[in-house]
PDB file of C-alpha atoms and ligand atoms in Angstrom:
ATOM      1  CA  UNK A  21     218.394 150.729  84.199  1.00  0.00           C
ATOM      2  CA  UNK A  22     220.576 147.738  84.742  1.00  0.00           C
ATOM      3  CA  UNK A  23     221.648 145.457  81.901  1.00  0.00           C
ATOM      4  CA  UNK A  24     221.798 141.941  83.224  1.00  0.00           C
ATOM      5  CA  UNK A  25     222.906 138.850  81.324  1.00  0.00           C
ATOM      6  CA  UNK A  26     222.753 135.180  82.146  1.00  0.00           C
ATOM      7  CA  UNK A  27     225.645 132.866  81.474  1.00  0.00           C
ATOM      8  CA  UNK A  28     224.570 129.228  82.006  1.00  0.00           C
ATOM      9  CA  UNK A  29     226.640 126.064  81.990  1.00  0.00           C
ATOM     10  CA  UNK A  30     225.155 123.124  80.095  1.00  0.00           C
ATOM     11  CA  UNK A  31     226.137 119.697  81.415  1.00  0.00           C
ATOM     12  CA  UNK A  32     224.704 118.961  84.911  1.00  0.00           C
ATOM     13  CA  UNK A  33     223.143 122.472  84.916  1.00  0.00           C
ATOM     14  CA  UNK A  34     220.675 122.550  81.968  1.00  0.00           C
ATOM     15  CA  UNK A  35     220.810 118.767  81.792  1.00  0.00           C
ATOM     16  CA  UNK A  36     219.819 116.772  84.843  1.00  0.00           C
ATOM     17  CA  UNK A  37     223.064 114.763  84.998  1.00  0.00           C
ATOM     18  CA  UNK A  38     226.586 115.553  83.951  1.00  0.00           C
ATOM     19  CA  UNK A  39     226.029 114.401  80.460  1.00  0.00           C
ATOM     20  CA  UNK A  40     229.545 115.264  79.354  1.00  0.00           C
ATOM     21  CA  UNK A  41     231.087 113.160  82.055  1.00  0.00           C
ATOM     22  CA  UNK A  42     228.799 110.269  81.019  1.00  0.00           C
ATOM     23  CA  UNK A  43     229.826 110.679  77.448  1.00  0.00           C
ATOM     24  CA  UNK A  44     233.581 110.707  78.199  1.00  0.00           C
ATOM     25  CA  UNK A  45     233.078 107.543  80.323  1.00  0.00           C
ATOM     26  CA  UNK A  46     231.092 105.823  77.613  1.00  0.00           C
ATOM     27  CA  UNK A  47     233.323 106.646  74.604  1.00  0.00           C
ATOM     28  CA  UNK A  48     236.911 106.868  75.887  1.00  0.00           C
ATOM     29  CA  UNK A  49     239.038 103.784  76.634  1.00  0.00           C
ATOM     30  CA  UNK A  50     237.912 101.937  79.778  1.00  0.00           C
ATOM     31  CA  UNK A  51     239.081 103.441  83.026  1.00  0.00           C
ATOM     32  CA  UNK A  52     240.720 106.539  81.475  1.00  0.00           C
ATOM     33  CA  UNK A  53     237.854 108.932  82.239  1.00  0.00           C
ATOM     34  CA  UNK A  54     237.616 107.834  85.888  1.00  0.00           C
ATOM     35  CA  UNK A  55     241.358 108.180  86.229  1.00  0.00           C
ATOM     36  CA  UNK A  56     241.759 111.677  84.656  1.00  0.00           C
ATOM     37  CA  UNK A  57     238.414 112.990  86.064  1.00  0.00           C
ATOM     38  CA  UNK A  58     239.478 112.426  89.695  1.00  0.00           C
ATOM     39  CA  UNK A  59     242.680 114.305  88.945  1.00  0.00           C
ATOM     40  CA  UNK A  60     240.717 117.199  87.405  1.00  0.00           C
ATOM     41  CA  UNK A  61     238.368 117.351  90.396  1.00  0.00           C
ATOM     42  CA  UNK A  62     241.358 117.372  92.696  1.00  0.00           C
ATOM     43  CA  UNK A  63     242.853 120.167  90.554  1.00  0.00           C
ATOM     44  CA  UNK A  64     246.033 118.298  89.935  1.00  0.00           C
ATOM     45  CA  UNK A  65     245.342 118.068  86.214  1.00  0.00           C
ATOM     46  CA  UNK A  66     243.972 120.987  84.230  1.00  0.00           C
ATOM     47  CA  UNK A  67     240.615 120.731  82.535  1.00  0.00           C
ATOM     48  CA  UNK A  68     242.335 121.834  79.309  1.00  0.00           C
ATOM     49  CA  UNK A  69     244.836 118.860  79.338  1.00  0.00           C
ATOM     50  CA  UNK A  70     242.446 116.292  80.823  1.00  0.00           C
ATOM     51  CA  UNK A  71     239.478 116.962  78.716  1.00  0.00           C
ATOM     52  CA  UNK A  72     241.525 117.267  75.545  1.00  0.00           C
ATOM     53  CA  UNK A  73     243.239 113.895  76.282  1.00  0.00           C
ATOM     54  CA  UNK A  74     239.825 112.203  76.807  1.00  0.00           C
ATOM     55  CA  UNK A  75     238.266 113.681  73.734  1.00  0.00           C
ATOM     56  CA  UNK A  76     241.172 112.879  71.493  1.00  0.00           C
ATOM     57  CA  UNK A  77     241.038 109.239  72.661  1.00  0.00           C
ATOM     58  CA  UNK A  78     237.679 108.846  70.957  1.00  0.00           C
ATOM     59  CA  UNK A  79     237.599 107.609  67.269  1.00  0.00           C
ATOM     60  CA  UNK A  80     235.966 110.028  64.861  1.00  0.00           C
ATOM     61  CA  UNK A  81     233.618 107.359  63.586  1.00  0.00           C
ATOM     62  CA  UNK A  82     231.650 107.626  66.897  1.00  0.00           C
ATOM     63  CA  UNK A  83     229.942 110.913  65.829  1.00  0.00           C
ATOM     64  CA  UNK A  84     226.578 109.310  65.031  1.00  0.00           C
ATOM     65  CA  UNK A  85     226.738 107.116  68.139  1.00  0.00           C
ATOM     66  CA  UNK A  86     227.385 110.289  70.220  1.00  0.00           C
ATOM     67  CA  UNK A  87     224.312 112.014  68.672  1.00  0.00           C
ATOM     68  CA  UNK A  88     222.160 108.961  69.535  1.00  0.00           C
ATOM     69  CA  UNK A  89     223.697 108.879  73.014  1.00  0.00           C
ATOM     70  CA  UNK A  90     222.824 112.608  73.576  1.00  0.00           C
ATOM     71  CA  UNK A  91     219.199 112.516  72.451  1.00  0.00           C
ATOM     72  CA  UNK A  92     217.467 110.948  75.491  1.00  0.00           C
ATOM     73  CA  UNK A  93     219.170 113.181  78.068  1.00  0.00           C
ATOM     74  CA  UNK A  94     216.589 115.060  80.133  1.00  0.00           C
ATOM     75  CA  UNK A  95     216.612 118.785  80.821  1.00  0.00           C
ATOM     76  CA  UNK A  96     216.359 120.102  84.292  1.00  0.00           C
ATOM     77  CA  UNK A  97     212.901 121.274  85.107  1.00  0.00           C
ATOM     78  CA  UNK A  98     211.902 124.924  84.545  1.00  0.00           C
ATOM     79  CA  UNK A  99     214.482 125.713  81.807  1.00  0.00           C
ATOM     80  CA  UNK A 100     211.958 126.631  79.048  1.00  0.00           C
ATOM     81  CA  UNK A 101     209.925 128.639  81.638  1.00  0.00           C
ATOM     82  CA  UNK A 102     213.172 130.393  82.815  1.00  0.00           C
ATOM     83  CA  UNK A 103     213.738 131.385  79.161  1.00  0.00           C
ATOM     84  CA  UNK A 104     210.165 132.760  78.966  1.00  0.00           C
ATOM     85  CA  UNK A 105     210.808 134.799  82.146  1.00  0.00           C
ATOM     86  CA  UNK A 106     214.140 136.228  80.726  1.00  0.00           C
ATOM     87  CA  UNK A 107     212.556 137.072  77.400  1.00  0.00           C
ATOM     88  CA  UNK A 108     209.676 138.934  79.039  1.00  0.00           C
ATOM     89  CA  UNK A 109     212.334 141.057  80.819  1.00  0.00           C
ATOM     90  CA  UNK A 110     214.632 141.403  77.855  1.00  0.00           C
ATOM     91  CA  UNK A 111     217.424 139.638  79.580  1.00  0.00           C
ATOM     92  CA  UNK A 112     219.696 137.514  77.227  1.00  0.00           C
ATOM     93  CA  UNK A 113     220.791 134.062  78.018  1.00  0.00           C
ATOM     94  CA  UNK A 114     224.157 132.782  76.830  1.00  0.00           C
ATOM     95  CA  UNK A 115     225.028 129.037  77.177  1.00  0.00           C
ATOM     96  CA  UNK A 116     228.719 128.426  77.801  1.00  0.00           C
ATOM     97  CA  UNK A 117     229.670 124.733  77.857  1.00  0.00           C
ATOM     98  CA  UNK A 118     232.978 123.043  78.430  1.00  0.00           C
ATOM     99  CA  UNK A 119     231.401 120.049  76.708  1.00  0.00           C
ATOM    100  CA  UNK A 120     231.063 119.413  72.942  1.00  0.00           C
ATOM    101  CA  UNK A 121     228.858 121.303  70.602  1.00  0.00           C
ATOM    102  CA  UNK A 122     227.553 118.176  69.027  1.00  0.00           C
ATOM    103  CA  UNK A 123     225.987 117.065  72.238  1.00  0.00           C
ATOM    104  CA  UNK A 124     224.766 120.531  73.483  1.00  0.00           C
ATOM    105  CA  UNK A 125     223.006 121.259  70.168  1.00  0.00           C
ATOM    106  CA  UNK A 126     221.445 117.749  70.038  1.00  0.00           C
ATOM    107  CA  UNK A 127     219.945 118.120  73.508  1.00  0.00           C
ATOM    108  CA  UNK A 128     218.880 121.856  73.174  1.00  0.00           C
ATOM    109  CA  UNK A 129     217.384 121.407  69.714  1.00  0.00           C
ATOM    110  CA  UNK A 130     214.462 123.826  69.414  1.00  0.00           C
ATOM    111  CA  UNK A 131     215.527 125.929  72.446  1.00  0.00           C
ATOM    112  CA  UNK A 132     218.776 127.025  70.698  1.00  0.00           C
ATOM    113  CA  UNK A 133     217.238 129.942  68.794  1.00  0.00           C
ATOM    114  CA  UNK A 134     216.152 131.475  72.117  1.00  0.00           C
ATOM    115  CA  UNK A 135     219.753 131.934  73.220  1.00  0.00           C
ATOM    116  CA  UNK A 136     221.889 135.003  72.538  1.00  0.00           C
ATOM    117  CA  UNK A 137     224.895 132.690  72.170  1.00  0.00           C
ATOM    118  CA  UNK A 138     225.992 129.152  72.497  1.00  0.00           C
ATOM    119  CA  UNK A 139     229.641 128.423  73.154  1.00  0.00           C
ATOM    120  CA  UNK A 140     230.993 124.854  73.309  1.00  0.00           C
ATOM    121  CA  UNK A 141     234.003 122.833  72.199  1.00  0.00           C
ATOM    122  CA  UNK A 142     234.144 121.982  68.513  1.00  0.00           C
ATOM    123  CA  UNK A 143     235.622 118.758  67.271  1.00  0.00           C
ATOM    124  CA  UNK A 144     237.525 118.149  64.106  1.00  0.00           C
ATOM    125  CA  UNK A 145     236.439 114.690  62.947  1.00  0.00           C
ATOM    126  CA  UNK A 146     238.458 114.405  59.754  1.00  0.00           C
ATOM    127  CA  UNK A 147     241.209 112.264  61.300  1.00  0.00           C
ATOM    128  CA  UNK A 148     241.064 108.795  62.829  1.00  0.00           C
ATOM    129  CA  UNK A 149     240.433 110.315  66.314  1.00  0.00           C
ATOM    130  CA  UNK A 150     238.700 113.523  67.363  1.00  0.00           C
ATOM    131  CA  UNK A 151     240.815 116.649  67.458  1.00  0.00           C
ATOM    132  CA  UNK A 152     239.745 119.353  69.862  1.00  0.00           C
ATOM    133  CA  UNK A 153     239.030 122.775  68.392  1.00  0.00           C
ATOM    134  CA  UNK A 154     238.118 125.337  71.051  1.00  0.00           C
ATOM    135  CA  UNK A 155     237.800 128.926  70.243  1.00  0.00           C
ATOM    136  CA  UNK A 156     238.417 129.983  73.826  1.00  0.00           C
ATOM    137  CA  UNK A 157     241.248 127.920  75.291  1.00  0.00           C
ATOM    138  CA  UNK A 158     242.598 129.311  78.481  1.00  0.00           C
ATOM    139  CA  UNK A 159     245.654 128.569  80.675  1.00  0.00           C
ATOM    140  CA  UNK A 160     243.910 125.779  82.462  1.00  0.00           C
ATOM    141  CA  UNK A 161     240.532 125.533  80.760  1.00  0.00           C
ATOM    142  CA  UNK A 162     239.508 124.100  77.394  1.00  0.00           C
ATOM    143  CA  UNK A 163     236.630 126.550  77.429  1.00  0.00           C
ATOM    144  CA  UNK A 164     237.700 129.724  79.218  1.00  0.00           C
ATOM    145  CA  UNK A 165     234.249 130.891  80.257  1.00  0.00           C
ATOM    146  CA  UNK A 166     235.526 134.263  81.572  1.00  0.00           C
ATOM    147  CA  UNK A 167     236.884 134.935  78.104  1.00  0.00           C
ATOM    148  CA  UNK A 168     233.466 134.308  76.598  1.00  0.00           C
ATOM    149  CA  UNK A 169     231.844 136.642  79.135  1.00  0.00           C
ATOM    150  CA  UNK A 170     234.109 139.491  78.059  1.00  0.00           C
ATOM    151  CA  UNK A 171     232.692 139.274  74.527  1.00  0.00           C
ATOM    152  CA  UNK A 172     229.318 140.511  75.743  1.00  0.00           C
ATOM    153  CA  UNK A 173     228.066 143.818  76.967  1.00  0.00           C
ATOM    154  CA  UNK A 174     226.344 143.928  80.375  1.00  0.00           C
ATOM    155  CA  UNK A 175     226.523 145.545  83.736  1.00  0.00           C
ATOM    156  CA  UNK A 176     225.355 142.613  85.819  1.00  0.00           C
ATOM    157  CA  UNK A 177     226.539 139.053  85.065  1.00  0.00           C
ATOM    158  CA  UNK A 178     224.591 136.080  86.421  1.00  0.00           C
ATOM    159  CA  UNK A 179     226.372 132.764  86.319  1.00  0.00           C
ATOM    160  CA  UNK A 180     224.605 129.409  86.729  1.00  0.00           C
ATOM    161  CA  UNK A 181     226.613 126.218  87.141  1.00  0.00           C
ATOM    162  CA  UNK A 182     227.224 122.920  88.896  1.00  0.00           C
ATOM    163  CA  UNK A 183     230.887 121.927  88.721  1.00  0.00           C
ATOM    164  CA  UNK A 184     234.583 122.601  88.362  1.00  0.00           C
ATOM    165  CA  UNK A 185     234.184 124.023  84.788  1.00  0.00           C
ATOM    166  CA  UNK A 186     232.151 126.870  86.123  1.00  0.00           C
ATOM    167  CA  UNK A 187     234.523 127.823  88.937  1.00  0.00           C
ATOM    168  CA  UNK A 188     236.357 130.760  87.255  1.00  0.00           C
ATOM    169  CA  UNK A 189     233.122 131.977  85.654  1.00  0.00           C
ATOM    170  CA  UNK A 190     231.450 131.977  89.029  1.00  0.00           C
ATOM    171  CA  UNK A 191     234.354 133.825  90.701  1.00  0.00           C
ATOM    172  CA  UNK A 192     234.022 136.489  88.021  1.00  0.00           C
ATOM    173  CA  UNK A 193     230.284 136.863  88.070  1.00  0.00           C
ATOM    174  CA  UNK A 194     228.167 139.426  90.024  1.00  0.00           C
ATOM    175  CA  UNK A 195     225.545 136.961  91.024  1.00  0.00           C
ATOM    176  CA  UNK A 196     226.080 133.158  91.179  1.00  0.00           C
ATOM    177  CA  UNK A 197     223.589 130.274  91.293  1.00  0.00           C
ATOM    178  CA  UNK A 198     225.583 127.165  92.303  1.00  0.00           C
ATOM    179  CA  UNK A 199     224.786 123.626  93.021  1.00  0.00           C
ATOM    180  CA  UNK A 200     226.739 120.334  93.638  1.00  0.00           C
ATOM    181  CA  UNK A 201     230.563 120.553  93.316  1.00  0.00           C
ATOM    182  CA  UNK A 202     230.520 124.224  92.307  1.00  0.00           C
ATOM    183  CA  UNK A 203     228.935 125.167  95.686  1.00  0.00           C
ATOM    184  CA  UNK A 204     231.668 123.275  97.454  1.00  0.00           C
ATOM    185  CA  UNK A 205     234.495 125.065  95.482  1.00  0.00           C
ATOM    186  CA  UNK A 206     232.875 128.480  96.210  1.00  0.00           C
ATOM    187  CA  UNK A 207     232.439 127.648  99.889  1.00  0.00           C
ATOM    188  CA  UNK A 208     236.203 127.002 100.035  1.00  0.00           C
ATOM    189  CA  UNK A 209     236.881 130.437  98.466  1.00  0.00           C
ATOM    190  CA  UNK A 210     234.310 132.292 100.571  1.00  0.00           C
ATOM    191  CA  UNK A 211     232.465 133.446  97.344  1.00  0.00           C
ATOM    192  CA  UNK A 212     228.756 134.143  97.910  1.00  0.00           C
ATOM    193  CA  UNK A 213     226.226 132.221  95.795  1.00  0.00           C
ATOM    194  CA  UNK A 214     222.626 131.224  95.761  1.00  0.00           C
ATOM    195  CA  UNK A 215     221.979 127.538  96.071  1.00  0.00           C
ATOM    196  CA  UNK A 216     219.549 126.104  93.448  1.00  0.00           C
ATOM    197  CA  UNK A 217     218.133 122.904  92.324  1.00  0.00           C
ATOM    198  CA  UNK A 218     215.959 123.599  89.336  1.00  0.00           C
ATOM    199  CA  UNK A 219     215.324 126.644  87.055  1.00  0.00           C
ATOM    200  CA  UNK A 220     212.095 127.534  88.911  1.00  0.00           C
ATOM    201  CA  UNK A 221     214.294 128.269  92.011  1.00  0.00           C
ATOM    202  CA  UNK A 222     216.386 130.741  89.946  1.00  0.00           C
ATOM    203  CA  UNK A 223     213.322 132.354  88.297  1.00  0.00           C
ATOM    204  CA  UNK A 224     211.659 132.819  91.724  1.00  0.00           C
ATOM    205  CA  UNK A 225     214.777 134.285  93.217  1.00  0.00           C
ATOM    206  CA  UNK A 226     215.081 136.825  90.405  1.00  0.00           C
ATOM    207  CA  UNK A 227     211.354 137.627  90.464  1.00  0.00           C
ATOM    208  CA  UNK A 228     211.848 138.630  94.099  1.00  0.00           C
ATOM    209  CA  UNK A 229     215.054 140.554  93.678  1.00  0.00           C
ATOM    210  CA  UNK A 230     214.216 142.317  90.414  1.00  0.00           C
ATOM    211  CA  UNK A 231     210.750 143.611  91.476  1.00  0.00           C
TER     212      UNK A 231
HETATM  213 MG1   MG B1284     228.498 121.366  84.387  1.00  0.00          MG
END
């Protein structure tokens, strides 16, 4: 009997848009997010250094505004039904986000207890500006998702993602669902993946392949 586990990204994966990118653009000094983001996408600046610099440019008194900003962000369709499907098959789901916990927990709200784990970047807000506090910092990533994966027991890892922060996790996973930029990065590496658009696509694929 196989023991699968699902590792899902959050921003642009569970949420419809890349909420974290939107947040960085809205709260960091004008132009800084665009400048650093294009360097991160081109992989000339590490996620660890770029995202840290952006988050630490935001004043700590923005916490409540960030919560308000996070609330209306829509979830991609089929996510609650996907969780129903996983629960019926006893397959755990872990959310691994390179974004900030404040935002992830605000958007997920009542879905959070249905996850086996939720990993995201924590912020220290006691100083004038945010200070990044990640439990899983890697060489190039602020949230080393492969590190998080190794804390769980499984014999089949399923990764779901949409962008550059999911690249290493996807390369390490047994089965990958990729959309948007992540699909392009994987094409370049010749790594197999299943293209997806919403969580019904993923559920339907697994129904077919697990039966
Ligand atoms: Mg993402």
